[in-house]
Amino acid sequence: SSYFPVENGMATNDLAFYGFGDYSHTLLPFCMQTSIHPDQAGRKYQNRRGVALHHLYENYRLARKMDVFNQYRKDLFRVADEIIADRKSTMVEQDGKRPLHWGLLPPDRPGADDLGGKYTMYVLAHNITSCQGLQDFGNLLVKSGADRTRGETPCPSASRVQSGEGMPDAASRAAA
């Protein structure tokens, strides 16, 4: 596919913002198709799945349409659950301490430069898009009324992270 979720998705959000919600919403399924299915997103799946959740909420916020959500509902919940499970998978103490990568998504290849095809690492940008996507998906569920209970339930680690609990302490960060 020639649809790029970050670049094209931002443009569709702008179209909705300027009153072209129908056109924007027509493009949104292309974002879903290239973002929430690992076989179509390829090595950019870790990043794209969160971007799709963000664009879905932005489109709802600006155009108030839910048919794309309804069409991909099962996959969207799967993606949200995957992001949460992936974050939990790195919450493993090492030598009795929480490592610096505690709660981050597992290592992946970044897509922004030539390192992306060569090296696997913890990619903070993927964590940002995934966390923003989860927040936006929760907002969509609550504000649209699609699933208020699930939308208001933070992932188990969210409240701990917001309070600072569960994050590596200053001594652990300095030692890393």
Steps between C-alpha positions, in 0.01 A plus 500: 500500500612855443319637807741620767321517839710776653525731201163433335323460834606845614377642171162334541473647850567842347233438236248419772606807696429722200155353441572211266395232749332276243812491284721451803286215623512336157880489526508366858453130408825516302676593825339204677594256224868597502528542877311242704593188305860385555527345154410830332687735734818294477789603720322826584214323679614593853480870414207502260249324724506786752481760224181335371334532843596869509366574152175318576437722802601819321266416216216433745574820688489707181241317287294309761489182292528147641460267202875437464518417872206263461657339192833433677376474859633149572844581355520832686442332836757234405754773421436679831540171689822424310653835591419448868634141494817609320566765762445249781746261337791736580399546863746240623752578770866436428719424800217612727467841332279650239700562183494827314275346232237400760155530342625592153392306195740219412795586276415563135656660196435872455383604157629855479862453398744249359543342844142376480578221263815393681461526878241404758460733799247648739328761283363785712301641206304173474424525871376855458267416211377188679429675830331791322300249295383319813401829664313609189330162462378524859372851429318372191336219696382740771402805295321303228330273753633194313635337818513747788603238758802379309594852392505619861710205619868589474740227412628348827833680486369843395411634844830375641697664221311828539587503871863407431460157660640224286753723331871446554626709791766767453779269620401233245491761223841635599652151504367417153 
